[in-house]
Coordinates of C-alpha atoms and ligand atoms in Angstrom, one line a residue:
M15 CA -42.1 -23.4 3.6
T16 CA -41.6 -21.5 6.8
E17 CA -43.2 -18.1 7.3
F18 CA -39.7 -16.5 7.2
Q19 CA -39.0 -18.2 3.8
I20 CA -42.3 -17.0 2.4
S21 CA -41.7 -13.4 3.4
R22 CA -38.2 -13.5 2.0
L23 CA -39.4 -15.1 -1.2
L24 CA -42.1 -12.4 -1.6
A25 CA -39.7 -9.6 -0.7
G26 CA -37.3 -10.8 -3.3
L27 CA -39.8 -10.4 -6.1
P28 CA -39.7 -7.0 -7.7
L29 CA -43.4 -7.2 -8.7
P30 CA -46.5 -7.0 -6.6
A31 CA -47.1 -10.6 -5.3
M32 CA -49.4 -12.2 -2.8
L33 CA -49.7 -15.7 -1.4
V34 CA -53.1 -17.3 -0.9
R35 CA -53.8 -20.3 1.2
D36 CA -56.6 -22.8 0.3
G37 CA -58.1 -20.3 -2.1
E38 CA -59.7 -18.3 0.8
R39 CA -57.1 -16.6 2.8
V40 CA -54.4 -14.0 1.9
E41 CA -51.4 -15.4 3.6
A42 CA -48.9 -12.7 2.8
C43 CA -48.3 -9.7 0.5
N44 CA -45.0 -8.0 -0.4
A45 CA -44.6 -4.2 -0.3
P46 CA -45.5 -3.6 -4.0
A47 CA -48.7 -5.7 -3.5
V48 CA -49.6 -3.6 -0.4
A49 CA -49.2 -0.5 -2.6
L50 CA -51.3 -2.0 -5.3
L51 CA -54.1 -3.7 -3.3
G52 CA -54.1 -1.6 -0.1
E53 CA -53.2 -2.2 3.5
G54 CA -54.7 -4.9 5.7
M55 CA -55.3 -7.6 3.2
V56 CA -53.4 -10.3 5.0
G57 CA -55.9 -12.7 6.7
R58 CA -58.8 -11.7 4.5
H59 CA -60.5 -13.4 1.6
P60 CA -58.7 -12.9 -1.7
A61 CA -61.9 -11.6 -3.3
I62 CA -61.5 -8.5 -1.0
A63 CA -58.0 -7.9 -2.2
V64 CA -58.7 -8.5 -5.8
R65 CA -62.1 -7.9 -7.3
A66 CA -61.3 -8.9 -10.9
P67 CA -63.4 -12.0 -11.6
T68 CA -60.8 -13.3 -14.1
V69 CA -58.2 -13.4 -11.4
L70 CA -60.6 -15.1 -8.9
E71 CA -61.4 -17.7 -11.6
A72 CA -57.7 -18.3 -12.2
L73 CA -57.3 -18.7 -8.4
A74 CA -60.1 -21.3 -8.3
A75 CA -58.6 -23.1 -11.2
A76 CA -55.0 -23.1 -10.0
S77 CA -53.6 -26.6 -9.3
P78 CA -50.1 -28.0 -8.9
D79 CA -50.9 -30.4 -11.8
R80 CA -51.5 -27.5 -14.2
P81 CA -49.3 -24.8 -15.6
P82 CA -49.7 -21.4 -14.0
Q83 CA -52.9 -19.6 -15.0
E84 CA -52.8 -16.2 -16.7
A85 CA -55.4 -13.5 -16.2
R86 CA -55.8 -9.8 -17.2
M87 CA -56.9 -7.3 -14.7
I88 CA -57.9 -3.7 -15.3
Q89 CA -57.8 -1.3 -12.4
R90 CA -58.8 2.4 -12.3
R91 CA -56.6 4.5 -10.1
E92 CA -56.9 8.3 -9.9
G93 CA -58.9 8.3 -13.1
Q94 CA -56.2 6.4 -14.9
E95 CA -56.6 2.9 -16.3
Q96 CA -53.9 0.4 -15.4
V97 CA -53.7 -3.0 -17.0
F98 CA -52.1 -6.0 -15.2
Q99 CA -51.1 -9.4 -16.4
V100 CA -51.6 -11.7 -13.4
T101 CA -49.9 -15.0 -13.1
V102 CA -51.4 -17.5 -10.6
S103 CA -49.3 -20.5 -9.7
A104 CA -50.2 -23.3 -7.3
L105 CA -47.2 -24.2 -5.2
G106 CA -48.7 -27.2 -3.5
E107 CA -49.9 -27.7 0.1
G108 CA -52.8 -25.3 -0.7
L109 CA -50.5 -22.4 -1.4
V110 CA -51.0 -20.2 -4.5
L111 CA -48.7 -17.4 -5.6
V112 CA -50.3 -14.5 -7.4
V113 CA -48.0 -12.1 -9.2
F114 CA -49.1 -8.8 -10.9
R115 CA -47.2 -7.3 -13.8
D116 CA -48.2 -3.8 -15.0
V117 CA -48.4 -4.0 -18.8
T118 CA -50.1 -0.6 -19.3
E119 CA -47.1 1.1 -20.9
E120 CA -46.3 -2.0 -23.0
E121 CA -49.8 -2.2 -24.4
R122 CA -49.9 1.5 -25.1
A123 CA -46.6 1.4 -26.9
G124 CA -47.8 -1.6 -29.0
E125 CA -50.9 0.3 -29.9
M126 CA -48.9 3.4 -30.8
R127 CA -46.7 1.3 -33.0
R128 CA -49.6 -0.2 -34.8
D129 CA -51.3 3.2 -35.3
F130 CA -48.1 4.6 -36.6
V131 CA -47.6 1.8 -39.2
A132 CA -51.2 2.2 -40.2
N133 CA -50.8 6.0 -40.6
V134 CA -47.6 5.7 -42.6
S135 CA -49.1 3.1 -44.9
H136 CA -52.2 5.3 -45.4
E137 CA -50.1 8.5 -46.1
L138 CA -48.0 6.7 -48.6
R139 CA -50.8 4.9 -50.3
T140 CA -52.7 8.1 -51.2
P141 CA -50.0 9.5 -53.5
L142 CA -49.1 6.1 -54.7
T143 CA -52.7 5.4 -55.8
A144 CA -52.7 8.7 -57.6
L145 CA -49.5 7.8 -59.4
M146 CA -50.7 4.4 -60.4
G147 CA -53.9 5.9 -61.8
F148 CA -52.0 8.5 -63.9
I149 CA -49.6 5.9 -65.2
E150 CA -52.5 3.9 -66.4
T151 CA -54.1 7.0 -68.1
L152 CA -50.8 7.8 -69.8
K153 CA -50.5 4.3 -71.1
H154 CA -54.0 4.3 -72.6
A155 CA -56.4 7.3 -72.8
A156 CA -53.8 10.1 -72.8
K157 CA -51.2 8.2 -74.9
D158 CA -51.4 10.5 -77.9
D159 CA -52.5 13.7 -76.2
P160 CA -49.4 15.8 -75.5
R161 CA -51.3 18.4 -73.5
A162 CA -52.9 15.9 -71.2
R163 CA -49.6 14.2 -70.9
E164 CA -47.9 17.4 -69.8
M165 CA -50.6 18.0 -67.2
F166 CA -50.5 14.5 -65.8
L167 CA -46.8 14.4 -65.6
G168 CA -46.9 17.7 -63.5
I169 CA -49.4 16.1 -61.1
M170 CA -47.3 12.9 -60.9
E171 CA -44.2 15.0 -60.1
A172 CA -46.1 16.7 -57.3
E173 CA -47.3 13.3 -55.9
A174 CA -43.9 11.8 -56.1
G175 CA -42.5 14.9 -54.3
R176 CA -45.0 14.3 -51.6
M177 CA -43.9 10.7 -51.1
N178 CA -40.3 11.8 -51.1
R179 CA -41.0 14.5 -48.4
L180 CA -42.8 12.0 -46.3
V181 CA -40.0 9.4 -46.4
G182 CA -37.5 12.2 -45.7
D183 CA -39.5 13.3 -42.6
L184 CA -39.8 9.8 -41.4
L185 CA -36.1 9.2 -41.6
Q186 CA -35.4 12.5 -39.9
L187 CA -37.9 11.6 -37.1
S188 CA -36.3 8.2 -36.5
R189 CA -32.8 9.8 -36.5
V190 CA -33.9 12.5 -34.1
E191 CA -35.5 9.9 -31.8
A192 CA -32.4 7.7 -31.8
E193 CA -30.3 10.6 -30.7
E194 CA -32.7 12.1 -28.2
R195 CA -30.7 11.1 -25.2
V196 CA -27.4 12.3 -26.5
R197 CA -26.8 15.9 -25.5
P198 CA -25.7 18.2 -28.3
R199 CA -22.1 19.4 -27.9
D200 CA -21.6 22.3 -30.2
R201 CA -22.3 25.9 -29.5
V202 CA -24.7 27.5 -31.8
E203 CA -25.5 31.2 -32.3
L204 CA -29.2 31.4 -32.8
R205 CA -29.6 34.8 -34.5
G206 CA -27.3 33.5 -37.3
V207 CA -29.4 30.3 -37.5
L208 CA -32.6 32.3 -37.8
E209 CA -31.2 34.7 -40.5
G210 CA -30.2 31.6 -42.5
V211 CA -33.6 30.0 -42.1
I212 CA -35.4 33.2 -43.1
S213 CA -33.3 33.8 -46.1
S214 CA -33.8 30.2 -47.3
L215 CA -37.6 30.6 -47.0
R216 CA -37.6 34.0 -48.8
G217 CA -38.9 32.4 -52.0
M218 CA -41.8 30.8 -50.2
A219 CA -42.7 34.0 -48.4
E220 CA -42.6 36.0 -51.6
K221 CA -45.1 33.7 -53.3
T222 CA -47.9 34.7 -50.9
G223 CA -46.6 38.3 -50.4
D224 CA -45.6 37.6 -46.8
S225 CA -42.6 39.0 -45.0
V226 CA -40.6 37.7 -42.2
V227 CA -39.2 40.1 -39.6
L228 CA -36.5 39.1 -37.1
T229 CA -35.8 41.0 -33.9
G230 CA -33.5 40.3 -30.9
E231 CA -29.9 40.1 -29.9
P232 CA -27.5 37.2 -30.8
A233 CA -27.6 34.3 -28.2
T234 CA -25.4 31.2 -28.1
V235 CA -26.7 27.9 -26.8
P236 CA -25.4 24.4 -26.6
G237 CA -26.9 22.7 -29.6
D238 CA -26.8 20.9 -32.9
R239 CA -26.9 23.4 -35.7
D240 CA -28.5 21.3 -38.4
Q241 CA -31.3 20.2 -36.0
L242 CA -31.9 23.8 -34.8
V243 CA -32.1 24.9 -38.4
Q244 CA -34.7 22.1 -38.9
V245 CA -36.7 23.3 -35.9
F246 CA -37.0 26.9 -37.0
T247 CA -37.4 26.0 -40.7
N248 CA -40.5 23.9 -39.7
L249 CA -41.9 26.7 -37.5
V250 CA -41.4 29.5 -40.0
E251 CA -42.6 27.4 -42.8
N252 CA -45.8 26.6 -40.8
A253 CA -46.3 30.3 -40.0
L254 CA -46.0 31.1 -43.8
K255 CA -48.3 28.2 -44.7
Y256 CA -51.0 28.7 -42.1
G257 CA -50.6 32.4 -41.6
A258 CA -52.7 35.0 -43.4
A259 CA -51.4 35.8 -46.9
G260 CA -49.7 39.2 -47.2
Q261 CA -48.9 39.6 -43.6
A262 CA -45.8 39.5 -41.5
V263 CA -44.4 36.6 -39.6
R264 CA -42.5 37.9 -36.6
V265 CA -39.5 36.0 -35.3
S266 CA -38.0 37.2 -32.0
L267 CA -35.2 36.3 -29.7
T268 CA -35.7 37.2 -26.1
P269 CA -33.7 36.3 -22.9
E270 CA -35.8 34.4 -20.4
E271 CA -35.1 33.4 -16.7
T272 CA -36.5 30.0 -16.1
V273 CA -36.5 27.8 -13.0
R274 CA -33.6 25.9 -14.6
G275 CA -31.5 29.0 -15.2
P276 CA -31.0 31.5 -17.9
A277 CA -32.5 30.6 -21.3
V278 CA -33.4 32.2 -24.6
R279 CA -36.9 32.2 -26.1
V280 CA -37.4 32.1 -29.8
E281 CA -40.9 33.0 -30.8
V282 CA -42.4 32.6 -34.3
A283 CA -45.7 34.5 -34.5
D284 CA -48.2 34.6 -37.4
E285 CA -51.4 36.5 -38.0
G286 CA -53.3 33.6 -39.4
E287 CA -56.6 32.1 -38.3
G288 CA -55.1 30.6 -35.2
I289 CA -55.7 27.2 -33.6
D290 CA -58.7 26.1 -31.5
P291 CA -57.3 25.3 -28.0
V292 CA -58.7 21.8 -28.2
H293 CA -56.1 20.9 -30.8
I294 CA -53.1 22.5 -29.2
P295 CA -52.0 19.7 -26.9
R296 CA -52.1 17.2 -29.8
L297 CA -50.3 19.2 -32.5
T298 CA -47.0 17.6 -31.8
E299 CA -48.4 14.0 -32.3
R300 CA -47.2 12.4 -35.5
F301 CA -49.7 12.9 -38.3
Y302 CA -52.0 15.1 -36.2
R303 CA -53.5 17.9 -38.3
V304 CA -56.3 20.3 -37.6
D305 CA -57.3 20.2 -41.2
T306 CA -55.9 17.2 -43.1
H307 CA -57.0 18.3 -46.5
R308 CA -55.5 21.8 -46.1
S309 CA -52.2 20.4 -44.7
R310 CA -51.9 18.0 -47.7
E311 CA -52.7 20.8 -50.1
M312 CA -49.9 22.8 -48.6
G313 CA -47.5 19.8 -49.1
G314 CA -47.5 19.1 -45.3
T315 CA -46.6 15.6 -44.0
G316 CA -48.1 16.1 -40.5
L317 CA -44.6 15.3 -39.0
G318 CA -43.1 18.7 -38.8
L319 CA -44.1 19.5 -35.2
A320 CA -43.3 16.0 -34.0
I321 CA -39.8 16.5 -35.3
V322 CA -39.6 19.9 -33.6
K323 CA -40.7 18.4 -30.3
H324 CA -38.1 15.7 -30.3
I325 CA -35.2 18.1 -31.3
V326 CA -36.2 20.6 -28.6
S327 CA -36.4 17.9 -26.0
R328 CA -32.9 16.7 -27.0
H329 CA -31.8 20.2 -26.3
R330 CA -33.4 20.1 -22.9
G331 CA -35.7 22.9 -24.0
W332 CA -39.4 23.1 -24.3
L333 CA -42.0 24.1 -26.8
R334 CA -45.0 26.4 -26.0
I335 CA -47.9 27.0 -28.3
E336 CA -50.2 29.9 -27.7
S337 CA -53.1 30.6 -30.0
E338 CA -56.6 31.9 -30.1
K339 CA -58.9 31.3 -33.0
G340 CA -58.8 34.3 -35.3
R341 CA -55.8 35.9 -33.6
G342 CA -52.8 34.1 -35.0
S343 CA -50.5 31.6 -33.3
R344 CA -47.2 31.9 -31.4
F345 CA -44.9 29.0 -31.3
Q346 CA -42.2 29.5 -28.6
V347 CA -39.0 27.4 -28.2
V348 CA -37.2 28.0 -25.0
L349 CA -33.6 26.8 -25.0
P350 CA -31.3 26.8 -21.9
L351 CA -28.1 28.8 -22.3
G352 CA -25.8 26.4 -20.7
Ligands
LIG418 P1 -48.0 19.8 -41.4 O1 -47.0 19.1 -42.3 O2 -49.4 19.3 -41.6 O3 -47.9 21.2 -41.5 P2 -47.0 19.9 -38.7 O4 -46.6 18.8 -37.8 O5 -46.0 20.9 -39.0 O6 -47.6 19.2 -40.0 O7 -48.2 20.7 -38.1 C1 -49.4 19.9 -37.6 C2 -50.6 20.8 -37.7 O8 -50.6 21.9 -36.9 C3 -50.9 21.3 -39.1 O9 -51.5 20.4 -40.0 C4 -51.8 22.5 -38.8 O10 -53.1 22.1 -38.7 C5 -51.3 23.0 -37.4 N1 -50.4 24.1 -37.4 C6 -49.1 24.1 -37.4 N2 -48.6 25.4 -37.4 C7 -49.6 26.2 -37.4 C8 -49.8 27.7 -37.5 N3 -48.7 28.5 -37.5 N4 -51.1 28.1 -37.6 C9 -52.1 27.3 -37.6 N5 -52.1 26.0 -37.5 C10 -50.8 25.4 -37.5

């Protein structure tokens, strides 16, 4: 191959690639490889360009008689770990092509998928195990005991309800994710939405002696009404669940000027025990809970804020969470006006 052909070949590859001659001299690098390995590698030994022993072993083992060698390379850059899949192919005449593919995101996504499936299975298994246990008891020990039967059926109903909520939230989450890139088209008046949400949660508030107070002027945003109802239902529900009993949840609508233009801020504030700052960045992760036991007891699925985050992002808005331990929490949703 002429030098010109080599440089055209490398330039035509969209991935970082370098050519090594006789295992000991970097012959050429394309621009992505320069960005990855640094300037001035041409003419030097490949061990200076690439330190990963796995890649150097693959280089040493490369031969035109063998299929290309694969190696994994981990690189730290600006404190972040990057993982590369490196393919080393001998081209003949002492030339070896080394191509680097960044698989960091791919691996992370795979890991998240596996974690998610494990979490869902675990969340479903807990109530299912309880149900199976009670069915067994009803068939045998409690067969002729109407009082025990009544009690067990009540618990079974609650456990089945929990599974039902979890499946409902999972479906909702997957729908919201699928639509995340489609901009909502309708125009939605938020004060009306909030009034509806508050009145639908009145029963829940009354149980703990809480009240929900709404302030602020009507504001209309481009949006999906059902999804916005979901967002504020989840937030007000959380404020009632985790707020202190007998206190007020305050919901307010306030105009806000943002760098991206005029917007409206909806804040849901409670006077509960608040959230330790270490948890705040993770609250919108699926199944992340500060206190798993407490969340379960309250009938929570751990998916509410994940759903909120996706819907808000579909609306090109953002979610802010402010809280101090012992001083309540404020969940703010900022939605652009147009
Ligand atoms: P859950 O179904 O557990 O309520 P969410 O996704 O709605 O799930 O919330 C995740 C976690 O965030 C909750 O388990 C709880 O620990 C915390 N959290 C949410 N809202 C509040 C709040 N208003 N005050 C204190 N903690 C909250």
